[in-house]
Short mmCIF file of C-alpha atoms in Angstrom, two decimals:
data_model
loop_
_atom_site.label_atom_id
_atom_site.label_comp_id
_atom_site.label_asym_id
_atom_site.label_seq_id
_atom_site.Cartn_x
_atom_site.Cartn_y
_atom_site.Cartn_z
CA MET A 1 -132.06 -142.56 -111.76
CA MET A 2 -131.00 -145.09 -112.90
CA LYS A 3 -127.72 -147.18 -111.78
CA SER A 4 -124.39 -146.77 -114.08
CA GLU A 5 -121.04 -149.51 -113.08
CA LEU A 6 -118.78 -148.26 -114.14
CA SER A 7 -118.85 -144.48 -116.13
CA THR A 8 -116.26 -141.94 -115.96
CA ILE A 9 -117.68 -138.22 -117.40
CA CYS A 10 -114.92 -135.37 -117.33
CA ILE A 11 -115.83 -131.63 -117.65
CA ALA A 12 -113.42 -129.93 -119.81
CA GLY A 13 -113.99 -126.61 -121.00
CA GLY A 14 -112.38 -124.59 -123.49
CA LYS A 15 -110.55 -121.61 -121.55
CA GLY A 16 -110.31 -121.13 -117.65
CA GLY A 17 -113.41 -119.42 -115.32
CA THR A 18 -116.10 -120.39 -117.32
CA GLY A 19 -116.95 -122.30 -114.35
CA LYS A 20 -115.65 -126.09 -115.19
CA THR A 21 -114.72 -126.52 -111.32
CA THR A 22 -118.35 -124.85 -110.67
CA VAL A 23 -119.91 -128.02 -112.76
CA ALA A 24 -117.55 -131.20 -111.32
CA ALA A 25 -117.88 -130.10 -107.67
CA ASN A 26 -121.74 -129.22 -107.68
CA LEU A 27 -122.85 -133.08 -110.09
CA ALA A 28 -120.37 -134.99 -107.94
CA VAL A 29 -121.98 -133.78 -104.79
CA THR A 30 -125.78 -134.34 -106.22
CA LEU A 31 -124.92 -137.99 -108.16
CA ALA A 32 -122.92 -139.22 -104.69
CA GLN A 33 -126.09 -137.81 -102.95
CA GLU A 34 -128.88 -139.41 -105.45
CA LEU A 35 -127.23 -142.70 -105.85
CA ALA A 36 -125.44 -143.30 -102.38
CA PRO A 37 -128.85 -145.07 -101.13
CA GLN A 38 -127.66 -147.79 -103.89
CA GLY A 39 -124.66 -148.25 -103.26
CA THR A 40 -123.03 -146.19 -106.21
CA THR A 41 -120.42 -145.31 -105.34
CA VAL A 42 -118.75 -141.33 -107.17
CA THR A 43 -115.41 -139.78 -106.80
CA TYR A 44 -114.30 -136.36 -107.92
CA LEU A 45 -110.50 -136.63 -109.05
CA ASP A 46 -108.66 -133.19 -109.88
CA CYS A 47 -107.28 -133.87 -112.96
CA ASP A 48 -106.04 -129.47 -112.85
CA VAL A 49 -103.20 -130.26 -111.19
CA GLU A 50 -101.67 -127.04 -111.66
CA GLU A 51 -104.11 -125.14 -110.29
CA PRO A 52 -105.92 -127.79 -108.54
CA ASN A 53 -109.62 -125.73 -106.70
CA GLY A 54 -112.10 -128.39 -105.99
CA HIS A 55 -111.30 -128.89 -102.58
CA LEU A 56 -112.02 -124.95 -102.15
CA PHE A 57 -116.06 -125.96 -102.53
CA LEU A 58 -115.99 -129.88 -101.42
CA HIS A 59 -113.61 -129.08 -98.47
CA PRO A 60 -112.01 -132.45 -98.03
CA ILE A 61 -111.05 -134.94 -95.22
CA LEU A 62 -107.58 -135.74 -96.46
CA ALA A 63 -106.36 -139.98 -95.00
CA THR A 64 -103.54 -140.34 -97.83
CA SER A 65 -100.41 -138.38 -99.66
CA ASP A 66 -98.81 -139.82 -101.94
CA ARG A 67 -95.45 -138.43 -103.94
CA VAL A 68 -95.69 -138.36 -107.47
CA THR A 69 -91.69 -139.38 -109.09
CA VAL A 70 -90.91 -140.25 -112.67
CA PRO A 71 -87.64 -141.45 -113.78
CA VAL A 72 -84.47 -139.42 -114.71
CA PRO A 73 -80.94 -140.54 -115.48
CA GLN A 74 -78.34 -140.27 -113.54
CA VAL A 75 -74.48 -139.94 -114.91
CA ASP A 76 -71.58 -142.50 -113.22
CA LEU A 77 -68.73 -140.36 -115.06
CA ASP A 78 -66.44 -142.74 -114.08
CA LEU A 79 -68.05 -145.40 -116.47
CA CYS A 80 -69.31 -142.27 -119.50
CA VAL A 81 -66.84 -141.78 -122.44
CA GLY A 82 -67.69 -139.19 -123.13
CA CYS A 83 -68.69 -140.72 -126.29
CA GLY A 84 -72.24 -138.23 -126.67
CA LYS A 85 -74.36 -141.57 -128.33
CA CYS A 86 -76.91 -140.15 -125.64
CA ALA A 87 -77.41 -136.66 -126.48
CA GLU A 88 -77.68 -137.55 -129.75
CA VAL A 89 -80.99 -139.89 -129.12
CA CYS A 90 -82.37 -137.35 -127.09
CA GLN A 91 -85.01 -135.43 -128.56
CA PHE A 92 -85.47 -132.92 -125.80
CA ASN A 93 -81.51 -132.14 -125.04
CA ALA A 94 -82.38 -133.25 -121.03
CA ILE A 95 -78.79 -134.94 -121.81
CA THR A 96 -75.17 -133.68 -122.93
CA VAL A 97 -71.51 -133.64 -123.94
CA ILE A 98 -69.60 -131.51 -122.60
CA ASN A 99 -65.45 -131.37 -121.53
CA GLY A 100 -65.94 -135.47 -122.44
CA LYS A 101 -68.28 -135.95 -120.42
CA ALA A 102 -72.03 -135.75 -120.21
CA MET A 103 -74.43 -133.72 -117.70
CA VAL A 104 -78.20 -134.15 -117.32
CA PHE A 105 -80.73 -131.33 -117.05
CA PRO A 106 -83.83 -133.50 -115.41
CA GLU A 107 -86.23 -130.93 -116.05
CA LEU A 108 -86.28 -131.71 -120.49
CA CYS A 109 -85.95 -135.14 -119.68
CA HIS A 110 -90.21 -137.02 -121.10
CA SER A 111 -88.40 -140.17 -118.75
CA CYS A 112 -88.21 -142.57 -122.74
CA GLY A 113 -85.00 -144.27 -121.59
CA GLY A 114 -83.58 -143.59 -124.90
CA CYS A 115 -80.73 -142.46 -123.93
CA ARG A 116 -80.04 -145.75 -121.25
CA LEU A 117 -80.28 -147.95 -124.16
CA ALA A 118 -77.52 -145.46 -126.45
CA CYS A 119 -75.10 -146.15 -124.22
CA PRO A 120 -71.90 -148.48 -124.75
CA THR A 121 -70.39 -148.03 -121.41
CA GLY A 122 -73.09 -148.28 -118.60
CA ALA A 123 -73.06 -145.78 -117.94
CA ILE A 124 -76.46 -144.39 -116.98
CA SER A 125 -78.88 -145.48 -114.70
CA PRO A 126 -82.25 -144.26 -113.88
CA THR A 127 -83.37 -142.39 -110.43
CA ARG A 128 -86.08 -140.77 -109.05
CA GLN A 129 -86.99 -137.42 -109.42
CA GLU A 130 -90.75 -136.06 -107.43
CA ILE A 131 -92.71 -134.10 -109.16
CA GLY A 132 -95.83 -133.71 -106.96
CA THR A 133 -98.05 -135.14 -104.74
CA VAL A 134 -101.94 -136.72 -104.92
CA GLU A 135 -103.89 -136.12 -102.23
CA THR A 136 -107.02 -138.41 -101.39
CA GLY A 137 -109.54 -138.70 -99.07
CA THR A 138 -113.21 -137.33 -98.80
CA ALA A 139 -115.71 -134.49 -99.25
CA GLN A 140 -115.73 -133.30 -95.15
CA SER A 141 -120.56 -132.45 -96.12
CA PHE A 142 -120.65 -135.46 -97.77
CA THR A 143 -118.75 -137.89 -97.14
CA GLN A 144 -120.31 -140.68 -99.54
CA LEU A 145 -118.39 -138.61 -102.29
CA ASN A 146 -114.40 -139.51 -102.41
CA PHE A 147 -112.10 -137.32 -102.94
CA VAL A 148 -108.97 -137.22 -105.21
CA GLN A 149 -106.90 -134.69 -106.62
CA GLY A 150 -103.18 -134.09 -107.82
CA ARG A 151 -100.70 -130.83 -107.05
CA LEU A 152 -98.24 -130.52 -109.89
CA ASP A 153 -94.54 -129.03 -107.66
CA ILE A 154 -93.69 -125.16 -108.27
CA GLY A 155 -91.02 -124.71 -111.09
CA GLN A 156 -91.95 -128.00 -112.26
CA VAL A 157 -93.80 -128.72 -115.64
CA LYS A 158 -93.80 -133.07 -116.33
CA THR A 159 -97.90 -132.37 -115.46
CA PRO A 160 -99.29 -135.44 -117.17
CA PRO A 161 -97.52 -137.47 -114.78
CA VAL A 162 -99.39 -135.97 -111.61
CA ILE A 163 -102.73 -136.40 -114.20
CA LYS A 164 -101.34 -140.00 -114.86
CA ALA A 165 -101.26 -140.42 -110.90
CA VAL A 166 -104.19 -139.15 -110.17
CA LYS A 167 -106.33 -141.46 -112.79
CA GLU A 168 -104.86 -144.49 -111.51
CA HIS A 169 -107.31 -143.35 -108.31
CA ILE A 170 -110.20 -144.16 -110.58
CA PRO A 171 -112.12 -146.90 -108.40
CA ALA A 172 -113.61 -150.04 -110.85
CA GLY A 173 -117.13 -148.80 -110.47
CA GLY A 174 -119.53 -146.29 -110.06
CA ILE A 175 -119.12 -142.90 -111.00
CA ALA A 176 -115.61 -140.86 -111.06
CA ILE A 177 -116.12 -137.31 -112.03
CA LEU A 178 -112.67 -135.95 -113.93
CA ASP A 179 -112.68 -132.29 -113.43
CA ALA A 180 -109.56 -131.24 -116.05
CA PRO A 181 -107.37 -128.39 -116.60
CA PRO A 182 -108.83 -125.46 -119.10
CA GLY A 183 -107.60 -125.44 -122.65
CA THR A 184 -106.69 -128.62 -125.03
CA SER A 185 -102.77 -129.08 -124.54
CA CYS A 186 -101.61 -132.13 -123.74
CA PRO A 187 -102.71 -132.59 -119.94
CA VAL A 188 -105.92 -132.33 -121.19
CA VAL A 189 -105.41 -134.60 -123.77
CA GLU A 190 -104.61 -137.14 -120.63
CA SER A 191 -107.08 -136.24 -118.20
CA ILE A 192 -110.04 -137.00 -120.65
CA ARG A 193 -107.89 -140.09 -122.86
CA GLN A 194 -109.82 -143.03 -121.46
CA ALA A 195 -113.79 -141.16 -120.81
CA ASP A 196 -116.56 -142.19 -121.82
CA TYR A 197 -118.38 -139.19 -122.15
CA LEU A 198 -117.67 -135.21 -121.97
CA VAL A 199 -119.32 -132.58 -120.60
CA LEU A 200 -117.50 -129.80 -122.73
CA VAL A 201 -118.50 -125.91 -120.11
CA THR A 202 -118.88 -122.48 -122.29
CA GLU A 203 -120.78 -119.23 -121.96
CA PRO A 204 -122.60 -117.44 -123.75
CA THR A 205 -119.88 -114.90 -125.02
CA PRO A 206 -117.88 -114.73 -128.38
CA PHE A 207 -114.56 -116.03 -126.63
CA GLY A 208 -116.44 -118.08 -125.29
CA LEU A 209 -117.50 -120.04 -128.49
CA HIS A 210 -114.67 -119.13 -129.94
CA ASP A 211 -112.69 -121.89 -127.20
CA LEU A 212 -115.53 -123.88 -127.23
CA LYS A 213 -115.27 -124.55 -131.07
CA LEU A 214 -111.66 -125.60 -130.12
CA VAL A 215 -112.61 -128.34 -127.65
CA VAL A 216 -114.62 -129.92 -129.81
CA ASP A 217 -113.04 -130.35 -132.57
CA MET A 218 -110.30 -131.79 -130.17
CA ALA A 219 -112.90 -134.70 -128.46
CA ARG A 220 -114.01 -135.32 -132.79
CA VAL A 221 -110.56 -135.68 -132.94
CA LEU A 222 -110.13 -138.46 -129.69
CA GLY A 223 -114.05 -139.95 -130.87
CA ILE A 224 -115.84 -138.92 -127.02
CA PRO A 225 -118.80 -138.08 -127.18
CA PHE A 226 -119.62 -135.03 -125.45
CA GLY A 227 -122.02 -132.89 -125.01
CA VAL A 228 -122.13 -128.33 -124.02
CA VAL A 229 -123.30 -127.34 -119.65
CA VAL A 230 -124.03 -123.19 -121.18
CA ASN A 231 -122.59 -121.06 -117.70
CA ARG A 232 -123.74 -117.78 -116.79
CA ALA A 233 -126.27 -117.97 -119.68
CA GLY A 234 -128.27 -114.91 -119.57
CA ILE A 235 -124.90 -112.49 -120.44
CA GLY A 236 -123.32 -112.35 -124.02
CA ASP A 237 -125.67 -112.87 -128.09
CA ARG A 238 -127.15 -116.04 -129.41
CA ALA A 239 -123.84 -117.82 -131.19
CA LEU A 240 -123.80 -119.93 -129.15
CA TYR A 241 -126.85 -121.58 -129.50
CA THR A 242 -126.43 -121.58 -133.26
CA TYR A 243 -123.58 -123.49 -133.51
CA CYS A 244 -124.97 -125.99 -130.62
CA GLN A 245 -127.37 -126.21 -133.43
CA ALA A 246 -125.75 -126.12 -137.36
CA GLU A 247 -123.28 -128.60 -135.91
CA ASN A 248 -126.29 -130.86 -133.67
CA ILE A 249 -123.89 -130.32 -130.82
CA ASP A 250 -126.90 -131.64 -127.38
CA ILE A 251 -127.56 -128.16 -124.54
CA LEU A 252 -126.97 -130.98 -121.25
CA ALA A 253 -127.52 -128.14 -119.29
CA GLU A 254 -128.11 -123.74 -118.76
CA ILE A 255 -126.42 -122.23 -115.37
CA PRO A 256 -128.31 -118.70 -115.22
CA ASP A 257 -125.91 -116.04 -114.30
CA ASP A 258 -127.89 -115.00 -110.23
CA ARG A 259 -125.73 -113.33 -108.44
CA GLN A 260 -126.20 -115.46 -105.80
CA VAL A 261 -124.57 -117.39 -107.10
CA ALA A 262 -121.32 -116.14 -107.90
CA VAL A 263 -122.07 -115.13 -103.62
CA ALA A 264 -121.68 -118.46 -102.91
CA TYR A 265 -118.22 -119.28 -105.07
CA SER A 266 -116.86 -116.67 -103.27
CA ARG A 267 -117.05 -118.01 -100.02
CA GLY A 268 -116.94 -121.35 -100.85
CA GLN A 269 -119.97 -122.95 -100.95
CA LEU A 270 -121.72 -125.41 -104.03
CA ALA A 271 -124.25 -123.36 -105.42
CA VAL A 272 -127.08 -126.46 -104.45
CA GLU A 273 -126.38 -126.41 -101.50
CA VAL A 274 -127.67 -123.05 -100.73
CA LEU A 275 -129.85 -122.72 -103.50
CA PRO A 276 -132.82 -125.10 -103.82
CA GLU A 277 -133.74 -124.42 -108.34
CA ILE A 278 -129.80 -125.14 -108.85
CA LYS A 279 -129.93 -128.21 -107.23
CA THR A 280 -132.71 -129.62 -109.40
CA LYS A 281 -130.38 -128.12 -112.16
CA PHE A 282 -128.08 -131.10 -111.49
CA ALA A 283 -130.24 -133.57 -110.40
CA GLN A 284 -130.88 -133.70 -114.69
CA LEU A 285 -128.06 -133.09 -115.75
CA GLY A 286 -126.79 -136.22 -113.25
CA GLU A 287 -129.87 -137.96 -114.48
CA THR A 288 -129.16 -136.77 -118.70
CA LEU A 289 -125.50 -138.30 -117.83
CA LEU A 290 -125.98 -141.59 -116.73
CA GLU A 291 -128.36 -142.22 -119.20
CA LYS A 292 -125.99 -141.22 -121.57
CA VAL A 293 -122.68 -143.00 -120.69
CA ALA A 294 -125.24 -146.56 -118.69
CA LEU A 295 -123.94 -149.57 -120.07
#
């Protein structure tokens, strides 16, 4: 394989269950094994912070665990005069005035700091709210693969700040494989922002094609180059292939609908560990991706 000095490859997909994590984890391990002799580091980063599951297959040995916080306002009621300017400026209804005193709803706050700037008496100051955790380590069986994952606290909805905290661990060099959340929502955009290349995982079914079209539109708006990996190839119909050909979209690889892959998945094993033909496919996929992101 050729060597790339710094590349960020993001694995995304239109809906859950299409095999994003399967592709991301198997690709990360394959690249780590191939590139370790060259001294190139590979890092897997699980940005699906609402439901991270890469750890189920990589079985990481965790070394650090850091809490993620965001600033939210707190009100000094002795200074608050109840003018309501803080509530007027807040676009998310995270602060209101009741009985002449400001009241904060931290779960609605977007940490913009506008209320603090609008307060004429200096009654509002920032405090920190914990919303999640970022953990780092190495994959248990592939210690040359760095591992990072984020976990959003139960009940929290501020997903993008936790994803940002995960992405702060993207190394200065080597290959970073980002496992994005499903769909085309804000957390996905935050995950894929500034990626060098997108791998869009889908399956050849009407549902898969429908959601693929959504993520293709998103990728084109963001101006990020992309290609498609067809998972569970052999099921469904040919409409997906017709669409990709018409839209001039590269199909990077096809992962067959093989019962042994499903069995390995159910046991928390990587397909490349148990199926030589799948290992060959991921090696070819890795080679293709490194050629596309080579500086």
